[in-house]
XYZ file of C-alpha atoms in Angstrom:
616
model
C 70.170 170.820 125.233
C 72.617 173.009 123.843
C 73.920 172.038 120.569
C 77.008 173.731 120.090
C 78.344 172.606 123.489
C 77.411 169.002 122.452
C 79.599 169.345 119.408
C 82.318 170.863 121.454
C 82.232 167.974 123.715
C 82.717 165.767 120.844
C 85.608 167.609 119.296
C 86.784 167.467 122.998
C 87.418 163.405 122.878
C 89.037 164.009 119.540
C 92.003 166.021 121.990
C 93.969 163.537 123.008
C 94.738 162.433 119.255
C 95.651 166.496 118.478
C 99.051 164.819 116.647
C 97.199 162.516 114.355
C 94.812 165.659 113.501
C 97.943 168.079 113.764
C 99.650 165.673 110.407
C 96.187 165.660 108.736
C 96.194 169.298 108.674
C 99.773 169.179 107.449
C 99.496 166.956 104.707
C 96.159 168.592 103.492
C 98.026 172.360 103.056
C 100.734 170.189 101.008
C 98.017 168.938 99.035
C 96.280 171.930 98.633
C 99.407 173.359 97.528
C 100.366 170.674 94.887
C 96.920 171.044 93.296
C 97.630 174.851 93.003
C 100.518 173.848 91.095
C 98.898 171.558 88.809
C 96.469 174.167 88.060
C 98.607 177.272 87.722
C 100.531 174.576 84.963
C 97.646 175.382 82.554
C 98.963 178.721 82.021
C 101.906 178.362 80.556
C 100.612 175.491 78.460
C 98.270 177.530 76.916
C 100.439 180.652 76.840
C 102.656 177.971 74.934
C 100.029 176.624 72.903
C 98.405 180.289 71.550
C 101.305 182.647 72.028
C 104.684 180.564 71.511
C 106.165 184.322 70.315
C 105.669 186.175 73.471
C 107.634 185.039 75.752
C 108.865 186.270 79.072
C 112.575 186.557 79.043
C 113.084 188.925 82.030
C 113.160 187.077 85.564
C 110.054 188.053 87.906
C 111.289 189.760 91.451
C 110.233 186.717 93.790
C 107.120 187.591 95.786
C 104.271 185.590 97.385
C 101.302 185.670 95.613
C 99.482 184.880 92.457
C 100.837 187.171 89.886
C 104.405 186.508 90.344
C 103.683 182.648 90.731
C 102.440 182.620 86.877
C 105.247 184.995 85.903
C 107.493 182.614 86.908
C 106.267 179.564 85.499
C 106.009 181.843 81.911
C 110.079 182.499 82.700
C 111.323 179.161 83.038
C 108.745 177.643 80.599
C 110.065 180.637 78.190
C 114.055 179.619 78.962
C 113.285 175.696 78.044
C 111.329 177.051 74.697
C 114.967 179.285 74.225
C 117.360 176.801 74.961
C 115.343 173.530 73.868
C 112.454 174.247 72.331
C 109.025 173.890 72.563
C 108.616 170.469 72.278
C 111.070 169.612 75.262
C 109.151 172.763 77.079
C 105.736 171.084 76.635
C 107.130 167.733 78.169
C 108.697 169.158 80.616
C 105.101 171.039 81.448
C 103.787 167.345 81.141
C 106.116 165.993 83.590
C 106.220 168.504 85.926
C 102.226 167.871 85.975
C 102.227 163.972 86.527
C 104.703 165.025 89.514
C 102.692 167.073 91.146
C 99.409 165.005 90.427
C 101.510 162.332 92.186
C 102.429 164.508 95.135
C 99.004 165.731 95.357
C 97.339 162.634 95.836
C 100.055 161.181 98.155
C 99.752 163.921 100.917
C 96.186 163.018 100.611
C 96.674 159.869 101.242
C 98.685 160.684 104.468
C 96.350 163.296 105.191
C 93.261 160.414 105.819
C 95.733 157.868 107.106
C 96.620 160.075 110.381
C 92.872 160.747 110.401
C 91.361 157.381 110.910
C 93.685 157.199 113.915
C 91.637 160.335 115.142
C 88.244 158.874 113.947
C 88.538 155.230 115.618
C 89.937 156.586 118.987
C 87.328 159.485 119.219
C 84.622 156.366 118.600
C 87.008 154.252 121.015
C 86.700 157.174 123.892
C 83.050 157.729 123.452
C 81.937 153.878 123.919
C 84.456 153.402 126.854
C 82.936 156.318 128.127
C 79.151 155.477 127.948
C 79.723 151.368 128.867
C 81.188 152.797 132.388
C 78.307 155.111 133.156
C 75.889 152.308 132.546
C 77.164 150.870 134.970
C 77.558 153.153 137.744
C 73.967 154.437 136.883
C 71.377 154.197 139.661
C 69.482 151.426 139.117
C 66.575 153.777 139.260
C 67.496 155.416 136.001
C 66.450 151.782 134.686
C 63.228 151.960 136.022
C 62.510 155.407 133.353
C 64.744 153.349 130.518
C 63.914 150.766 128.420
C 67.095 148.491 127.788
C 66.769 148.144 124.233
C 66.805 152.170 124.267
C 70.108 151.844 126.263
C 71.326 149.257 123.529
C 70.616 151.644 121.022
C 72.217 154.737 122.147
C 75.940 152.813 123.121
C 75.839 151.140 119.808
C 73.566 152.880 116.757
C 74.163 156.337 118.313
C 77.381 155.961 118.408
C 78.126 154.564 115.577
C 75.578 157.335 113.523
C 78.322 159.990 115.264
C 81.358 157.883 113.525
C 79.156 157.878 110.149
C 78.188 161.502 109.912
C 80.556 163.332 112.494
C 83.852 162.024 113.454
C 83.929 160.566 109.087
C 83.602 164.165 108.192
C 86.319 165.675 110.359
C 88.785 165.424 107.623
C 86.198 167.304 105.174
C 85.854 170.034 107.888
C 89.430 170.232 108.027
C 90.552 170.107 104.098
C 87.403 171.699 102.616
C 87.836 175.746 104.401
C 91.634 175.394 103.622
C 91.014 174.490 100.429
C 88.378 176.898 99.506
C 90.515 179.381 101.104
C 93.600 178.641 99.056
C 91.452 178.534 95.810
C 89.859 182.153 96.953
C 93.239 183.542 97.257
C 94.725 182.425 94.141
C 91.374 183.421 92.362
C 91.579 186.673 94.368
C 94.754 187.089 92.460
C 93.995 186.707 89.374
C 90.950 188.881 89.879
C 89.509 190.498 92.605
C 86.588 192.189 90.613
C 85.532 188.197 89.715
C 86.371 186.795 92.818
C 84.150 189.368 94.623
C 81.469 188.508 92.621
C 82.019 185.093 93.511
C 82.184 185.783 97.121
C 78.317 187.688 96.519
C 76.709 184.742 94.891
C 77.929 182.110 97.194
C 75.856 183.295 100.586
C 72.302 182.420 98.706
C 73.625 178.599 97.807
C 74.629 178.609 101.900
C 71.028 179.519 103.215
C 69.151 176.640 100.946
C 71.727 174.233 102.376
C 71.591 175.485 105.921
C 67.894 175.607 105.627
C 67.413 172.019 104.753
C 69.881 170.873 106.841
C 68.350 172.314 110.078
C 65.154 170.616 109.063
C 67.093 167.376 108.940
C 68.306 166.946 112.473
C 65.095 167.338 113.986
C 63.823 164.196 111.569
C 67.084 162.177 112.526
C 66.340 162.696 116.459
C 62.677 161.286 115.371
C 64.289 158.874 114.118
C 66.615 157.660 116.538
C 64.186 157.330 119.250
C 61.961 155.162 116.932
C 64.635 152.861 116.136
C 65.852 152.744 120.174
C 61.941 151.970 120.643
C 61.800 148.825 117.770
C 64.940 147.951 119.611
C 63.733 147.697 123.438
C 60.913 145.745 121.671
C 63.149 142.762 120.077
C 64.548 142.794 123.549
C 61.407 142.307 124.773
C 60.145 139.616 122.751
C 63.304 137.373 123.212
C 62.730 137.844 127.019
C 59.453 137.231 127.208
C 59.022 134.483 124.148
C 57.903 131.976 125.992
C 54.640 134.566 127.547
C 54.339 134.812 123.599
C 53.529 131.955 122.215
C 51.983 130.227 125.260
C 49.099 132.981 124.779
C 48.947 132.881 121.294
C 50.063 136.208 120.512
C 52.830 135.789 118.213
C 50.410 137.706 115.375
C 49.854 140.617 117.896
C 53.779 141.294 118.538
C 54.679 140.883 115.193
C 51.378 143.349 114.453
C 53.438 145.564 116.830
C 56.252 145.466 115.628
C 55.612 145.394 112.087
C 54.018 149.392 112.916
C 57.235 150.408 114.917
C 59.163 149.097 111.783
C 56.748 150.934 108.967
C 57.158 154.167 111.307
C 60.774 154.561 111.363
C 61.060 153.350 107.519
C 59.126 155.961 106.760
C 60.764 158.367 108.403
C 64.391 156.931 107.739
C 63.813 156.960 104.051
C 61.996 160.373 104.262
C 65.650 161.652 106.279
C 68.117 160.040 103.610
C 66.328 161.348 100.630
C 66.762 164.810 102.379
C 70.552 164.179 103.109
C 70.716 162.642 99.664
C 69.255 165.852 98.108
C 72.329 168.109 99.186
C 74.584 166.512 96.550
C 72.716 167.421 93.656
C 71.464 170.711 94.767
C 74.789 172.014 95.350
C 76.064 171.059 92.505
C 73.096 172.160 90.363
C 73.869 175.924 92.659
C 77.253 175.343 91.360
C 77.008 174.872 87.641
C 74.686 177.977 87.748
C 77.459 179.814 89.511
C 79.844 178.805 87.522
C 77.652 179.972 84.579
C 77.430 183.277 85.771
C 80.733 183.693 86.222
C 81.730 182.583 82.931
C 79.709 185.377 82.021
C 80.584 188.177 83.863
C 84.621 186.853 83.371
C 83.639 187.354 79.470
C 82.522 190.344 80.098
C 85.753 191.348 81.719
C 87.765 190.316 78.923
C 85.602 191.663 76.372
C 86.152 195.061 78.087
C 90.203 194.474 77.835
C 90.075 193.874 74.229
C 88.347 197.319 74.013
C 90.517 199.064 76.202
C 94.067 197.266 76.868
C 94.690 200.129 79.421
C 92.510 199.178 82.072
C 94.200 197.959 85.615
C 91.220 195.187 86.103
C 92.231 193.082 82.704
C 92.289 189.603 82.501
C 94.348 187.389 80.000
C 92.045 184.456 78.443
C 94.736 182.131 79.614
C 94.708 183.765 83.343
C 90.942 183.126 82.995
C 90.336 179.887 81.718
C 92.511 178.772 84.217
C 90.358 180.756 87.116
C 87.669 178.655 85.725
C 89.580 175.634 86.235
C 90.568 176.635 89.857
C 86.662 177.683 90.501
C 85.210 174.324 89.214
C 87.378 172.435 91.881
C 85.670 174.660 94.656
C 82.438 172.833 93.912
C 84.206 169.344 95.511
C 84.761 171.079 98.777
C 81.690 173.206 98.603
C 79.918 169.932 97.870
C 81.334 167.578 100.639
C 81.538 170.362 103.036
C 77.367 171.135 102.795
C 77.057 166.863 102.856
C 79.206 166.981 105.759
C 76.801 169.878 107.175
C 73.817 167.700 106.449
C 75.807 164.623 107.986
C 76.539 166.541 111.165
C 73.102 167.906 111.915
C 71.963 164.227 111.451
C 74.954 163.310 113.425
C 73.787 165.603 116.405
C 70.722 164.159 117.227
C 72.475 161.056 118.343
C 74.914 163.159 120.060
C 71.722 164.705 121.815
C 70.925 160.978 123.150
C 74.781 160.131 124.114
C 75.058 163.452 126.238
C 71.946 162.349 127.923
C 73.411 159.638 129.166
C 76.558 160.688 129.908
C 75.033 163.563 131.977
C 72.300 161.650 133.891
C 72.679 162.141 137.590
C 74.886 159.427 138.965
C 72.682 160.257 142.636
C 75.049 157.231 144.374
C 77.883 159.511 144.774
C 80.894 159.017 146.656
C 82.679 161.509 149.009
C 86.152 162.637 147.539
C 87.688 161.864 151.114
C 85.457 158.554 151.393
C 86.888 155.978 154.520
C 88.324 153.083 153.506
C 86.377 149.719 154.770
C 88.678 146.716 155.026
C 86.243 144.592 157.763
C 83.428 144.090 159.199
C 83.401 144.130 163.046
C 80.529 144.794 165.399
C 76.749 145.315 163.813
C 74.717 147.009 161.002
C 72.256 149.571 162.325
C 69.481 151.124 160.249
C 68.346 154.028 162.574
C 64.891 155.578 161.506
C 65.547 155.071 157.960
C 63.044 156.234 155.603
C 63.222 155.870 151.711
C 61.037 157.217 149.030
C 61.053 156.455 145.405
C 58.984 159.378 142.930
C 57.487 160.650 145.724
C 55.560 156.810 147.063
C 56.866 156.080 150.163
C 58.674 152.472 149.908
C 59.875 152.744 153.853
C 58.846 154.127 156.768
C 60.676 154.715 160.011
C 62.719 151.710 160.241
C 64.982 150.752 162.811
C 67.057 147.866 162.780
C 70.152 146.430 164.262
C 71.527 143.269 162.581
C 74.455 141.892 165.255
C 77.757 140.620 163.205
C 77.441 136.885 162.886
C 73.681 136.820 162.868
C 70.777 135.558 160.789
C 68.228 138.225 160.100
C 65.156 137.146 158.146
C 62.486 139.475 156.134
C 59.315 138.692 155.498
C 55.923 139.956 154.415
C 53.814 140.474 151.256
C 55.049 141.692 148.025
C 55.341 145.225 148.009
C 55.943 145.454 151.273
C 59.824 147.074 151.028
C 61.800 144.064 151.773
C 63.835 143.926 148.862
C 64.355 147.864 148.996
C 65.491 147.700 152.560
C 68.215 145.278 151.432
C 69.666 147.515 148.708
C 69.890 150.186 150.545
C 72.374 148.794 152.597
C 75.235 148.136 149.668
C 73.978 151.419 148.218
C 72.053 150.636 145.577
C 69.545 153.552 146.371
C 70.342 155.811 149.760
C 68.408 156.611 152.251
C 66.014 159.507 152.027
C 66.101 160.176 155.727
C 67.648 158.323 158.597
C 70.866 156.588 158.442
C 72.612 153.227 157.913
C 75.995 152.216 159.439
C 78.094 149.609 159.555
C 80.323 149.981 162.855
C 79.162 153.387 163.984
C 79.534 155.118 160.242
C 77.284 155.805 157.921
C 77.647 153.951 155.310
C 77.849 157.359 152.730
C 81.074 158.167 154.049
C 82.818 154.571 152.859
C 84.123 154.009 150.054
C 81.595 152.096 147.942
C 83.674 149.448 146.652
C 84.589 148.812 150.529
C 81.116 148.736 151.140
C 79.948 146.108 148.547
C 83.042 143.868 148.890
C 81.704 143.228 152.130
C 78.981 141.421 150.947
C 78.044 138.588 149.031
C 74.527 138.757 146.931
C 72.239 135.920 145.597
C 69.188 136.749 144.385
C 65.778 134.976 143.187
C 66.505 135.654 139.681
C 70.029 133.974 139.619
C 72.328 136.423 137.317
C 74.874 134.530 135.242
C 76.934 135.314 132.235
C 77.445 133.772 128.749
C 80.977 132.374 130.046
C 82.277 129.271 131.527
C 80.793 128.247 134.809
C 84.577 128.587 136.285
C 84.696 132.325 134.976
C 80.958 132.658 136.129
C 81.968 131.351 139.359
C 85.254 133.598 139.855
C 83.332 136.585 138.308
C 85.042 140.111 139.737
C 88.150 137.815 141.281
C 91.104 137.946 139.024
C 93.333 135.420 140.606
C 91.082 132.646 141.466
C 92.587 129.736 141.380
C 90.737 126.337 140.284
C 91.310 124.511 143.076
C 89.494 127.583 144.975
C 86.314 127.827 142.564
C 85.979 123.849 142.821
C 85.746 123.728 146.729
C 83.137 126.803 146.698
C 81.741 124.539 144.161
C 81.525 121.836 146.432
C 79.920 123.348 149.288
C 77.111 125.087 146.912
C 76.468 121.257 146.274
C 77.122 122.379 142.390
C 80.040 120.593 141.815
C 78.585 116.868 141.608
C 75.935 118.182 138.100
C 79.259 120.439 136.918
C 81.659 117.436 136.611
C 78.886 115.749 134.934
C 78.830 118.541 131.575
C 80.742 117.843 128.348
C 83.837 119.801 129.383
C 82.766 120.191 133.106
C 84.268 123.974 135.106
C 85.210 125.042 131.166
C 81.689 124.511 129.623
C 79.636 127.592 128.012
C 76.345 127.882 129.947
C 74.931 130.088 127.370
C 73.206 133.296 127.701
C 71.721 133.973 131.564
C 72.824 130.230 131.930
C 69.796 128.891 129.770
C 71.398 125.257 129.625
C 70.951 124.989 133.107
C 68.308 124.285 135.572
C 66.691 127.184 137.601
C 68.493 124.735 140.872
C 71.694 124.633 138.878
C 71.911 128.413 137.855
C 71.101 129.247 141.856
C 73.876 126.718 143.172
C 76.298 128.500 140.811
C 75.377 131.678 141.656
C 75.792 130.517 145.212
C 79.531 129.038 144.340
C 80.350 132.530 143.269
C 79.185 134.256 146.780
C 81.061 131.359 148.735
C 84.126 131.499 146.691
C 84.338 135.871 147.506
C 83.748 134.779 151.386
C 81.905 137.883 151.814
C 81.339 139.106 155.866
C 77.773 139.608 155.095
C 75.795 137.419 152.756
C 71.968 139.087 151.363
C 69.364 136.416 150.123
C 66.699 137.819 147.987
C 64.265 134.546 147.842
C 67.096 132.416 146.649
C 65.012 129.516 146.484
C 61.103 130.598 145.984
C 61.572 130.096 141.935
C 62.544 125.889 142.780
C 61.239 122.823 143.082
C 61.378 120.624 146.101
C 64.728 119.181 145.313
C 66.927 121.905 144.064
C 65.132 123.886 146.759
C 66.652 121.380 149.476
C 69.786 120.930 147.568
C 69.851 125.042 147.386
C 68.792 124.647 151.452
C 71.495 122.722 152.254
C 74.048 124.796 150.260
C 72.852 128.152 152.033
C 73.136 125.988 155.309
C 76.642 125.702 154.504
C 77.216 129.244 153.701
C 75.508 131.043 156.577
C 77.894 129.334 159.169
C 79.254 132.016 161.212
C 78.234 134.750 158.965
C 75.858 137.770 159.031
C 73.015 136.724 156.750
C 70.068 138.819 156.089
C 67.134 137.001 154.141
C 64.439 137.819 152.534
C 62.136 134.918 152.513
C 59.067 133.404 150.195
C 58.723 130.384 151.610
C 58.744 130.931 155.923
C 59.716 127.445 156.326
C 63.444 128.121 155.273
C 64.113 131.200 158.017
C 62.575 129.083 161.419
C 66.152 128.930 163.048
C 66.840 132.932 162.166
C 67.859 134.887 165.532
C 65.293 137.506 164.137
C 62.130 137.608 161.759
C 61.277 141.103 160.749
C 57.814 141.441 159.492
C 57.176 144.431 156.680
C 53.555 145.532 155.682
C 53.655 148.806 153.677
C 57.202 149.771 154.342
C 56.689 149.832 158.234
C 57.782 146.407 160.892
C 54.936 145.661 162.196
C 56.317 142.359 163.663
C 59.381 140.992 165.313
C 61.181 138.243 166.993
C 62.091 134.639 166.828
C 59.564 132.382 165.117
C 58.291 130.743 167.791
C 57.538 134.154 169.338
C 55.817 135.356 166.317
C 53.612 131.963 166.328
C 52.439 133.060 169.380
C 51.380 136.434 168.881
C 48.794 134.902 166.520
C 49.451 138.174 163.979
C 50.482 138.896 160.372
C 53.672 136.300 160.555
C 51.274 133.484 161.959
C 48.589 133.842 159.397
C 51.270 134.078 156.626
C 52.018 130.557 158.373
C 49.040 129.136 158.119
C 48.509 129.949 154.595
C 51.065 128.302 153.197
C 50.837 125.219 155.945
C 47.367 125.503 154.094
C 48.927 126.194 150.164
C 51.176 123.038 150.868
């Protein structure tokens, strides 16, 4: 994956806040420019403190750069020592400090107030973004995916790019202009020192960028172990009851315990790199800085012995280059943490992109037909589907008349469930065609497509909500008086009166403080109160008892009046009045026709009879 496009794409949802970023930039020069200031006070000060006879009297021509800046500050501080003397001089050098300390600090202020604008919009942008491809995902990218890896990546991932990207944009911002401003005020007042600053610097860079490009590829190890401890807390809360009814709580937390010692290690092993940049910067620094002390000596040493010579330096001029040099270590230091930060940073960036660039595969035509009914019949014509190269369906033609009762059935395996999906487009056909009214169903729009229908499956899909907003889910404006009558004929509304604060009561999370005959009548309710043209049962009542499967039965009884139902079926008793049974074996129907029809062909559909006449 390439890594500097990845970073470009990051910087690209940081665009839309360009103002914010623009005023950060802004208020950083002004900073910059106010420490200058502070620092170029030090001259005069000392010139005032160790030569308070030699004093410039003659007005500097005004030009921009170093030389003249100091000359000026000498003339003015000299005119105050003339006219007031050189106590009122040295508080007015005091003052004039504290001001510009003051303005300094201000403008940096600013400068990280329009920033975090930037930073929690950017972070803002990038969740939005990755929450709405989840969801338009295939579902087949689930299959490859654990969720808990998912989990990680919208929330850890992105919240690693906040902490060591998106934090540091300010540093990469402030940090090169204010390096560059020190340079060229140090480049001033000596270009012979400031080159051979410029030499030593390049062997500090190549430690840093040396360690830091070992760091990203330990962060990216790390990552994936955490989104892999992750998918397994998500499995152990779904599956807790598998758990301890085999006794294996000490083998998952065995498990677990391992995936938790691996990433410590390797998290701790990651941070103590990261951690390591501080100091060995700053120890690169202070021998820098050492070296230039003595080479700047050197220089001044060789003006003492010959006052002639073009490359001179006063000891006030240098003393204060010192100063100006020593605050180039800040930058230098936060800019090679922030380099250490973002190659951290970019492994999770590696994981986000992957997301946000999986194939979508379910893609819709830009001049897609709208669908507002359903009229005349669903055909599958010799529709074929295969999933990794496995067959699931083979050859299967179908034609499902509108206001009639279609029923699959078969062993599991068999394709039923896939044949279904493929209609509202949850997977698309690898050959053949569907079509509802003559067109294939690829050329509608898919929201067209699936508001058509109306889905209840085995496993009944609720939401840590109210059952009225469970019931109304994906219909803004549904009134109560609506969601209480599709209540009524999903035979649901009886048990939902009877809760502590009846439609407005929390069912908790998948609707755990309800029955498995309670969660399916609900999830019923909610494909009633949509009135959907074409209603898909996935063995909406195989998972109940004998009651809530007759109180389901009756609901569903309800619900399929006049509508195009297709079924898939568990339990063959429940489809006997469908207009057609469809039998699937391996992918292929190898039986059809009303039940009594299939009875007497004596095949597959009559010996799935008789076992369960026999089961029963």
């Amino acid at each position: 994956m390439d890594k500097k496009r990845n970073f470009r794409r990051i910087l690209h949802y940081v665009k839309p806040y360009w103002f914010s970023v623009l005023m950060n930039i802004v208020f950083n020069i002004l900073a910059i420019v106010f420490s200058l200031f502070s620092f170029s006070m030090i001259v005069p000060f000392l010139n005032l403190l160790f030569n308070p006879d030699n004093l410039t009297t003659v007005r500097p021509e005004f030009a921009l750069d170093t030389d003249t800046l100091l000359a000026m500050l000498d003339y003015y501080v000299s005119y105050i020592i003339i006219l007031k003397g050189q106590e009122t001089a040295l508080v007015f050098i005091c003052l004039l400090l504290v001001i510009a300390f003051f303005l300094r600090n201000i403008t940096t202020y600013f400068a990280l107030y329009f920033m975090v604008g930037a930073r929690a919009g950017t972070i803002k942008d990038i969740r939005n973004d990755l929450y709405k491809k989840i969801m338009i995902l295939p579902l087949s990218f689930y299959s490859k995916h654990k969720k808990g890896d998912i989990m990680a990546r919208i929330t850890t991932d992105v919240q690693e790019i906040e902490v060591s990207i998106i934090s540091y944009l300010d540093v990469f911002i402030k940090s090169p202009l204010t390096i560059a401003a020190y340079f060229a005020y140090m480049l001033g007042v000596s270009w012979r020192l400031t080159l051979f600053v410029v030499l030593l610097l390049p062997i500090g860079g190549l430690i840093i960028g040396w360690i830091g490009k070992s760091l990203k590829k330990d962060s990216l190890d790390g990552q994936n172990r955490f989104a892999g401890m992750l998918a397994t807390i998500e499995e152990t809360i779904g599956g807790l009851r598998i758990i301890k009814a085999f006794n294996a709580i000490g083998y998952s937390s065995e498990k677990f315990n391992e995936q938790n010692g691996r990433y410590t290690r390797v998290i701790k092993f990651v941070n103590r790199k990261r951690d390591l940049s501080s100091p060995m910067s700053e120890f690169l620094s202070s021998i820098i800085i050492a070296i230039v002390i003595w080479f700047g000596a050197t220089l001044i040493l060789d003006a003492a012995k010959n006052p002639e010579a073009v490359s001179s330096i006063t000891a006030a001029n240098f003393i204060a280059y010192i100063v100006v040099f020593s605050q180039i270590i800040s930058p230098a230091k936060s800019f090679s943490q922030g380099f250490y930060s973002l190659q951290k940073g970019m492994a999770s960036a590696d994981r986000i992109f992957e997301v946000l660039d999986a194939e979508e595969v379910i893609v819709e035509k830009q001049d897609a037909l709208p669908l507002p009914d359903f009229k005349d019949s669903i055909v599958y014509n010799n529709v074929s589907f295969h999933y990794n190269e496995v067959n699931v369906l083979k050859n299967i033609d179908l034609t499902i008349p509108k206001g009639k009762m279609i029923a699959l059935v078969g062993e599991s395996g068999g394709g039923k469930s896939t044949l279904v999906d493929l209609l509202p487009r949850f997977y698309d056909v690898s050959q053949g065609r569907i079509t509802i009214d003559g067109v294939d169903v690829r050329d509608f729009k898919i929201c067209d497509v699936r508001g058509l229908m109306g889905i209840v499956s085995q496993e009944s899909i609720l939401f840590n909500d109210t059952v009225f907003n469970n019931i109304a889910f994906g219909l803004e404006h549904a009134t109560r008086e609506a969601v209480i009558e599709a209540a009524k004929i999903a035979n649901a509304h009886d048990f939902i009166m009877e809760m502590e604060d009846g439609y407005d009561t929390y069912i908790g999370d998948r609707g755990m403080n309800l029955s498995g005959g309670q969660r399916q009548r609900i999830s019923i309710a909610r494909a009633v109160l949509k009135n959907p043209p074409i209603l898909i049962l996935d063995e909406a009542t195989s998972s109940l008892d004998t009651e809530s499967e007759r109180l389901v039965q009756e609901a569903l009884a309800k619900v399929m009046t006049n509508r195009t139902s297709i079924v898939i079926a568990h339990r063959l008793s429940t489809i006997q009045n469908a207009d057609e049974i469809l039998v699937l074996v391996k992918g292929q129907i190898v039986e059809r026709g009303k039940h009594e029809e299939l009875i007497e062909k004596g095949g597959v559909y009559k010996r799935l009879t008789d076992l369960q006449s026999f089961n029963s």
